[in-house]
Amino acid sequence: MQDSIFTKIIKGEVPAEKVYEDEANIAFLTIQPIQPGHTLVVPKQQIDELWDLPDDAYNSLMMASKKVAKRLKEVTGKKRVGVKVEGFEVAHAHIHLIPMDSVAEYNAPPQDAKSEELAGMAKKLAF
């Protein structure tokens, strides 16, 4: 299997604004956020679909997502952190965490983010 863009980020071959990392998972800001702080939580093991992860990897990913979501809510001050799993853009299981105050914010189209905006948000969110 060819390395996904996420595997390349994990290996340090492609830069990303990382906000969290543990032995099994990594979280970084997406370059096309739906809302500021929109974060991807990704298992380091490259498996295409979320539902194909071994139970221990799935549970670890969910626990990491919970930690990051709590941090997102704390830092952004948003009412909720929405979760999105669609699985089409990158053949590597991942979870989108989207800080929001409304369904309209959750459903907004993604926008290209400036590197300075991402760096500033990553600094605020970093564990």
XYZ file of N, CA and C in Angstrom:
381
model
N 0.835 -1.177 0.000
C 0.000 0.000 0.000
C 0.885 1.247 0.000
N 0.514 2.175 -0.822
C 1.250 3.435 -0.909
C 0.936 4.294 0.310
N 1.951 5.017 0.802
C 1.741 5.894 1.952
C 0.715 6.969 1.633
N -0.238 7.151 2.551
C -1.206 8.237 2.418
C -0.533 9.559 2.793
N -1.187 10.659 2.491
C -0.673 11.968 2.895
C -0.546 12.020 4.418
N -1.452 11.345 5.130
C -1.376 11.333 6.593
C -0.166 10.551 7.082
N 0.139 9.441 6.429
C 1.337 8.677 6.795
C 2.583 9.517 6.539
N 2.576 10.279 5.469
C 3.710 11.167 5.183
C 3.837 12.255 6.249
N 2.712 12.766 6.760
C 2.750 13.725 7.868
C 3.314 13.048 9.118
N 2.836 11.857 9.412
C 3.297 11.104 10.584
C 4.806 10.867 10.509
N 5.310 10.542 9.325
C 6.744 10.296 9.129
C 7.575 11.579 9.076
N 6.907 12.732 9.045
C 7.614 14.000 8.979
C 8.031 14.398 7.574
N 7.506 13.718 6.575
C 7.837 14.014 5.178
C 7.037 15.194 4.630
N 5.889 15.460 5.244
C 5.019 16.566 4.852
C 4.722 17.363 6.119
N 4.852 18.685 6.062
C 4.617 19.482 7.271
C 3.130 19.551 7.630
N 2.867 19.711 8.915
C 1.500 19.897 9.407
C 1.570 20.608 10.745
N 0.497 21.290 11.091
C 0.397 21.969 12.388
C -0.188 20.978 13.390
N 0.708 20.252 14.055
C 0.310 19.223 15.020
C -0.136 19.865 16.327
N -1.185 19.283 16.910
C -1.672 19.782 18.197
C -1.633 18.713 19.281
N -1.566 17.447 18.884
C -1.559 16.342 19.856
C -0.880 15.134 19.216
N -0.187 14.377 20.070
C 0.407 13.131 19.590
C 0.606 12.202 20.768
N 0.295 10.926 20.551
C 0.619 9.888 21.522
C 1.243 8.730 20.746
N 1.426 7.600 21.384
C 2.125 6.497 20.729
C 1.357 5.933 19.529
N 0.032 6.101 19.504
C -0.772 5.480 18.454
C -1.481 6.459 17.522
N -1.555 7.740 17.904
C -2.375 8.703 17.162
C -1.682 10.051 17.045
N -2.168 10.821 16.097
C -1.677 12.182 15.913
C -2.885 13.061 15.553
N -2.848 14.315 15.974
C -3.907 15.263 15.613
C -3.251 16.520 15.060
N -3.799 17.011 13.963
C -3.256 18.213 13.333
C -4.386 18.991 12.673
N -4.135 20.265 12.456
C -5.135 21.126 11.829
C -5.211 20.834 10.336
N -6.430 20.823 9.812
C -6.597 20.650 8.374
C -6.310 21.977 7.664
N -5.806 21.879 6.455
C -5.496 23.088 5.692
C -6.748 23.670 5.030
N -7.852 22.926 5.074
C -9.132 23.410 4.558
C -10.212 23.265 5.631
N -10.138 24.116 6.644
C -11.079 23.976 7.761
C -12.496 24.431 7.417
N -13.451 23.781 8.046
C -14.841 24.223 7.993
C -15.006 25.384 8.974
N -14.331 25.294 10.104
C -14.294 26.353 11.114
C -12.869 26.433 11.656
N -12.467 27.589 12.180
C -11.141 27.681 12.795
C -10.989 26.634 13.904
N -9.871 25.937 13.879
C -9.611 24.888 14.855
C -9.974 23.499 14.363
N -10.569 23.404 13.192
C -10.952 22.108 12.602
C -9.717 21.201 12.577
N -9.819 20.110 13.311
C -8.676 19.231 13.543
C -8.972 17.821 13.043
N -7.948 17.169 12.508
C -8.035 15.770 12.111
C -7.301 14.928 13.145
N -7.935 13.864 13.600
C -7.294 12.920 14.515
C -7.120 11.623 13.727
N -5.874 11.155 13.678
C -5.497 10.091 12.756
C -4.703 9.015 13.491
N -5.057 7.743 13.293
C -4.213 6.692 13.857
C -2.895 6.631 13.071
N -1.825 6.339 13.751
C -0.539 6.240 13.055
C -0.486 5.019 12.141
N -1.279 4.021 12.455
C -1.363 2.833 11.610
C -2.269 3.167 10.425
N -1.771 2.993 9.224
C -2.554 3.316 8.031
C -3.497 2.174 7.686
N -4.770 2.414 7.951
C -5.843 1.493 7.574
C -6.910 2.363 6.924
N -7.419 1.942 5.799
C -8.321 2.765 4.991
C -9.579 3.198 5.738
N -10.355 2.269 6.262
C -11.638 2.611 6.856
C -11.616 2.522 8.380
N -12.277 3.472 8.993
C -12.371 3.530 10.450
C -12.863 2.207 11.022
N -13.845 1.614 10.382
C -14.464 0.396 10.912
C -13.578 -0.835 10.757
N -12.488 -0.707 10.006
C -11.547 -1.819 9.852
C -10.407 -1.777 10.865
N -10.353 -0.709 11.678
C -9.300 -0.638 12.699
C -9.488 -1.762 13.710
N -8.404 -2.361 14.179
C -8.526 -3.308 15.287
C -9.149 -2.579 16.488
N -9.839 -3.306 17.344
C -10.548 -2.685 18.465
C -9.655 -1.796 19.320
N -8.437 -2.247 19.595
C -7.558 -1.429 20.443
C -7.184 -0.116 19.752
N -6.954 -0.151 18.452
C -6.624 1.072 17.707
C -7.838 1.990 17.615
N -9.013 1.408 17.399
C -10.251 2.189 17.348
C -10.503 2.891 18.687
N -10.400 2.149 19.775
C -10.621 2.729 21.106
C -9.592 3.802 21.417
N -8.364 3.583 21.038
C -7.308 4.568 21.246
C -7.590 5.844 20.456
N -8.035 5.693 19.211
C -8.370 6.841 18.375
C -9.525 7.633 18.988
N -10.527 6.938 19.494
C -11.673 7.620 20.113
C -11.250 8.358 21.391
N -10.388 7.762 22.182
C -9.918 8.432 23.405
C -9.082 9.661 23.058
N -8.247 9.550 22.039
C -7.453 10.705 21.602
C -8.378 11.796 21.077
N -9.409 11.414 20.326
C -10.375 12.379 19.795
C -11.097 13.090 20.932
N -11.444 12.366 21.968
C -12.110 12.966 23.128
C -11.212 14.012 23.788
N -9.951 13.692 23.964
C -8.999 14.644 24.565
C -8.885 15.908 23.716
N -8.730 15.709 22.420
C -8.567 16.852 21.517
C -9.856 17.677 21.465
N -11.007 17.024 21.435
C -12.282 17.743 21.395
C -12.461 18.614 22.639
N -12.121 18.085 23.794
C -12.223 18.879 25.028
C -11.308 20.100 24.961
N -10.123 19.899 24.433
C -9.178 21.006 24.289
C -9.707 22.041 23.286
N -10.258 21.581 22.182
C -10.830 22.487 21.183
C -11.939 23.349 21.790
N -12.811 22.718 22.550
C -13.917 23.446 23.166
C -13.392 24.488 24.147
N -12.409 24.094 24.937
C -11.803 24.990 25.924
C -11.143 26.195 25.244
N -10.375 25.952 24.216
C -9.603 27.016 23.559
C -10.481 27.916 22.687
N -11.416 27.318 21.938
C -12.216 28.116 21.010
C -13.426 28.766 21.673
N -13.883 28.209 22.795
C -15.064 28.746 23.456
C -16.367 28.398 22.752
N -16.306 27.487 21.795
C -17.505 27.086 21.060
C -18.392 26.180 21.923
N -19.710 26.150 21.622
C -20.670 25.354 22.389
C -20.463 23.854 22.211
N -20.070 23.450 21.030
C -19.937 22.031 20.695
C -18.695 21.802 19.842
N -18.314 20.533 19.789
C -17.310 20.092 18.818
C -17.976 18.962 18.033
N -18.264 19.251 16.772
C -18.896 18.262 15.918
C -17.885 17.242 15.416
N -18.393 16.079 15.071
C -17.562 14.983 14.571
C -18.041 14.620 13.180
N -17.089 14.414 12.282
C -17.416 14.014 10.920
C -16.463 12.896 10.516
N -17.027 11.824 10.000
C -16.240 10.716 9.453
C -16.875 10.370 8.123
N -16.165 10.676 7.028
C -16.741 10.363 5.727
C -15.881 9.381 4.942
N -14.595 9.394 5.112
C -13.755 8.347 4.575
C -13.490 8.302 3.088
N -13.697 9.404 2.368
C -13.472 9.370 0.927
C -12.219 10.109 0.469
N -11.855 11.173 1.126
C -10.772 12.033 0.636
C -9.385 11.397 0.753
N -9.131 10.706 1.855
C -7.826 10.096 2.092
C -8.055 8.660 2.543
N -7.337 7.722 1.929
C -7.481 6.298 2.262
C -6.696 5.982 3.533
N -7.084 6.631 4.616
C -6.434 6.457 5.926
C -7.487 6.904 6.941
N -7.927 6.006 7.798
C -8.966 6.326 8.780
C -8.633 7.629 9.495
N -9.649 8.463 9.705
C -9.450 9.715 10.423
C -10.781 10.294 10.862
N -10.713 11.145 11.859
C -11.885 11.798 12.422
C -11.703 13.298 12.320
N -12.734 13.988 11.833
C -12.754 15.449 11.794
C -13.412 15.949 13.070
N -12.780 16.873 13.757
C -13.363 17.547 14.915
C -13.548 19.014 14.543
N -14.786 19.486 14.633
C -15.124 20.828 14.144
C -15.770 21.648 15.258
N -15.058 22.654 15.779
C -15.666 23.518 16.795
C -16.812 24.313 16.177
N -17.940 24.412 16.917
C -19.106 25.083 16.320
C -20.071 25.570 17.388
N -20.854 26.556 16.995
C -21.949 27.043 17.818
C -23.301 26.703 17.208
N -23.306 26.191 15.975
C -24.576 25.895 15.302
C -24.368 24.842 14.216
N -25.477 24.265 13.784
C -25.435 23.302 12.686
C -24.967 23.980 11.413
N -25.342 25.241 11.243
C -24.905 25.984 10.048
C -23.382 26.064 10.001
N -22.743 26.277 11.133
C -21.270 26.311 11.162
C -20.692 24.940 10.822
N -21.318 23.892 11.287
C -20.876 22.523 11.003
C -20.986 22.212 9.512
N -22.030 22.717 8.880
C -22.281 22.424 7.471
C -21.669 23.436 6.507
N -20.949 24.402 7.012
C -20.328 25.409 6.148
C -19.302 24.757 5.225
N -19.063 25.341 4.065
C -18.054 24.781 3.160
C -16.649 25.021 3.699
N -15.730 24.116 3.417
C -14.340 24.328 3.833
C -13.728 25.526 3.118
N -12.804 26.156 3.786
C -12.083 27.306 3.234
C -10.581 27.037 3.338
N -9.815 27.527 2.394
C -8.361 27.426 2.497
C -7.900 28.318 3.646
N -7.043 27.784 4.504
C -6.531 28.555 5.639
C -5.138 29.075 5.328
N -4.820 30.230 5.851
C -3.483 30.792 5.715
C -2.567 30.111 6.727
N -1.316 29.919 6.347
C -0.376 29.219 7.219
C -0.211 29.926 8.561
N -0.292 31.263 8.564
C -0.151 32.008 9.824
C -1.331 31.727 10.751
N -2.526 31.610 10.182
C -3.715 31.303 10.983
C -3.591 29.913 11.600
N -3.152 28.951 10.801
C -2.994 27.592 11.301
C -1.935 27.532 12.389
N -0.823 28.196 12.178
C 0.258 28.193 13.170
C -0.205 28.811 14.476
N -0.949 29.921 14.399
C -1.454 30.579 15.609
C -2.421 29.695 16.373
N -3.325 29.051 15.652
C -4.295 28.148 16.299
C -3.586 26.941 16.882
N -2.635 26.372 16.167
C -1.904 25.209 16.661
C -1.180 25.543 17.966
N -0.630 26.724 18.035
C 0.078 27.148 19.253
C -0.889 27.197 20.440
N -2.097 27.690 20.213
C -3.113 27.760 21.272
C -3.586 26.382 21.695
N -3.724 25.467 20.718
C -4.295 24.147 20.990
C -3.288 23.128 21.506
N -2.012 23.363 21.271
C -0.994 22.354 21.600
C -1.072 21.910 23.057
N -0.928 20.633 23.254
C -0.949 20.037 24.590
C 0.394 20.200 25.247
